mmCIF file of C-alpha atoms in Angstrom:
data_model
loop_
_atom_site.group_PDB
_atom_site.id
_atom_site.type_symbol
_atom_site.label_atom_id
_atom_site.label_comp_id
_atom_site.label_asym_id
_atom_site.label_seq_id
_atom_site.Cartn_x
_atom_site.Cartn_y
_atom_site.Cartn_z
ATOM 1 C CA UNK A 1 0.000 0.000 0.000
ATOM 2 C CA UNK A 2 1.258 3.477 -0.890
ATOM 3 C CA UNK A 3 1.837 6.093 1.779
ATOM 4 C CA UNK A 4 0.145 9.481 1.438
ATOM 5 C CA UNK A 5 3.471 11.026 0.389
ATOM 6 C CA UNK A 6 3.964 8.384 -2.317
ATOM 7 C CA UNK A 7 0.433 8.939 -3.585
ATOM 8 C CA UNK A 8 0.890 12.692 -3.862
ATOM 9 C CA UNK A 9 4.243 12.193 -5.595
ATOM 10 C CA UNK A 10 2.576 10.114 -8.326
ATOM 11 C CA UNK A 11 0.973 12.072 -11.205
ATOM 12 C CA UNK A 12 -0.993 8.972 -12.184
ATOM 13 C CA UNK A 13 -2.460 8.604 -8.711
ATOM 14 C CA UNK A 14 -3.269 12.306 -8.471
ATOM 15 C CA UNK A 15 -4.968 12.396 -11.887
ATOM 16 C CA UNK A 16 -7.191 9.412 -11.076
ATOM 17 C CA UNK A 17 -8.044 10.281 -7.465
ATOM 18 C CA UNK A 18 -7.898 14.000 -6.697
ATOM 19 C CA UNK A 19 -9.911 15.691 -9.421
ATOM 20 C CA UNK A 20 -13.643 15.880 -9.944
ATOM 21 C CA UNK A 21 -15.399 16.786 -13.185
ATOM 22 C CA UNK A 22 -18.983 17.384 -14.276
ATOM 23 C CA UNK A 23 -20.277 14.725 -16.636
ATOM 24 C CA UNK A 24 -21.915 15.241 -20.005
ATOM 25 C CA UNK A 25 -23.246 11.677 -20.243
ATOM 26 C CA UNK A 26 -26.881 11.481 -21.267
ATOM 27 C CA UNK A 27 -29.033 10.971 -18.220
ATOM 28 C CA UNK A 28 -26.204 12.066 -15.917
ATOM 29 C CA UNK A 29 -25.468 15.586 -17.186
ATOM 30 C CA UNK A 30 -23.980 17.859 -14.584
ATOM 31 C CA UNK A 31 -23.203 15.164 -12.022
ATOM 32 C CA UNK A 32 -19.880 15.612 -10.235
ATOM 33 C CA UNK A 33 -17.726 12.475 -10.446
ATOM 34 C CA UNK A 34 -14.086 11.591 -9.835
ATOM 35 C CA UNK A 35 -12.075 11.880 -13.047
ATOM 36 C CA UNK A 36 -11.191 8.436 -14.413
ATOM 37 C CA UNK A 37 -9.245 8.698 -17.689
ATOM 38 C CA UNK A 38 -10.551 6.756 -20.678
ATOM 39 C CA UNK A 39 -8.266 5.046 -23.207
ATOM 40 C CA UNK A 40 -7.569 8.120 -25.418
ATOM 41 C CA UNK A 41 -6.853 10.186 -22.292
ATOM 42 C CA UNK A 42 -4.470 7.538 -20.931
ATOM 43 C CA UNK A 43 -2.652 7.463 -24.289
ATOM 44 C CA UNK A 44 -2.306 11.246 -24.147
ATOM 45 C CA UNK A 45 -0.911 11.104 -20.597
ATOM 46 C CA UNK A 46 1.545 8.392 -21.681
ATOM 47 C CA UNK A 47 2.736 10.517 -24.626
ATOM 48 C CA UNK A 48 3.284 13.482 -22.326
ATOM 49 C CA UNK A 49 5.085 11.427 -19.676
ATOM 50 C CA UNK A 50 7.258 9.833 -22.385
ATOM 51 C CA UNK A 51 8.841 13.226 -22.927
ATOM 52 C CA UNK A 52 7.169 14.427 -26.128
ATOM 53 C CA UNK A 53 7.345 18.215 -26.118
ATOM 54 C CA UNK A 54 4.729 18.915 -28.782
ATOM 55 C CA UNK A 55 1.685 16.762 -29.199
ATOM 56 C CA UNK A 56 -0.802 17.418 -31.960
ATOM 57 C CA UNK A 57 -4.132 15.773 -31.265
ATOM 58 C CA UNK A 58 -6.253 15.020 -34.309
ATOM 59 C CA UNK A 59 -9.410 13.931 -32.637
ATOM 60 C CA UNK A 60 -13.060 13.297 -32.859
ATOM 61 C CA UNK A 61 -15.434 15.065 -30.550
ATOM 62 C CA UNK A 62 -16.487 13.845 -27.127
ATOM 63 C CA UNK A 63 -13.262 11.980 -26.254
ATOM 64 C CA UNK A 64 -12.468 14.239 -23.321
ATOM 65 C CA UNK A 65 -9.121 15.362 -24.712
ATOM 66 C CA UNK A 66 -9.556 18.965 -23.610
ATOM 67 C CA UNK A 67 -10.596 17.894 -20.116
ATOM 68 C CA UNK A 68 -7.568 15.589 -19.876
ATOM 69 C CA UNK A 69 -5.165 18.290 -21.085
ATOM 70 C CA UNK A 70 -6.518 20.895 -18.703
ATOM 71 C CA UNK A 71 -6.403 18.541 -15.717
ATOM 72 C CA UNK A 72 -2.880 17.443 -16.586
ATOM 73 C CA UNK A 73 -1.676 21.038 -16.870
ATOM 74 C CA UNK A 74 -3.435 22.003 -13.635
ATOM 75 C CA UNK A 75 -1.811 19.073 -11.840
ATOM 76 C CA UNK A 76 1.596 19.893 -13.293
ATOM 77 C CA UNK A 77 1.331 23.550 -12.294
ATOM 78 C CA UNK A 78 0.266 22.662 -8.752
ATOM 79 C CA UNK A 79 2.761 19.885 -8.018
ATOM 80 C CA UNK A 80 5.888 20.792 -10.007
ATOM 81 C CA UNK A 81 7.936 23.912 -9.337
ATOM 82 C CA UNK A 82 8.642 26.496 -12.038
ATOM 83 C CA UNK A 83 6.108 25.251 -14.580
ATOM 84 C CA UNK A 84 4.783 27.147 -17.560
ATOM 85 C CA UNK A 85 1.589 25.592 -18.889
ATOM 86 C CA UNK A 86 -0.225 26.652 -22.018
ATOM 87 C CA UNK A 87 -2.967 25.343 -24.267
ATOM 88 C CA UNK A 88 -3.356 26.485 -27.846
ATOM 89 C CA UNK A 89 -6.443 25.949 -29.970
ATOM 90 C CA UNK A 90 -6.812 26.676 -33.638
ATOM 91 C CA UNK A 91 -10.130 27.674 -35.088
ATOM 92 C CA UNK A 92 -10.352 28.147 -38.824
ATOM 93 C CA UNK A 93 -11.879 31.486 -39.673
ATOM 94 C CA UNK A 94 -14.996 31.326 -41.749
ATOM 95 C CA UNK A 95 -14.871 33.385 -44.916
#
């Protein structure tokens, strides 16, 4: 069993135990639940932890990628000193 210090030192533990989100699931909209990453979110976390500096996500909608990115950056900013976190979104202008 992990000690409290070991738990808080683990980004994986923090991301799957400390953060709550509001759901968008039909029939459960707005409910507050503990964040449990799905497969695409886990793959994103793995890519980040593997040391990739730039990750371009070509994605479908409703995979929770934005939620995962924001939670990861929040966690990183809170638990790692001297962090600069930024998200960039591109929206094609309509002509």
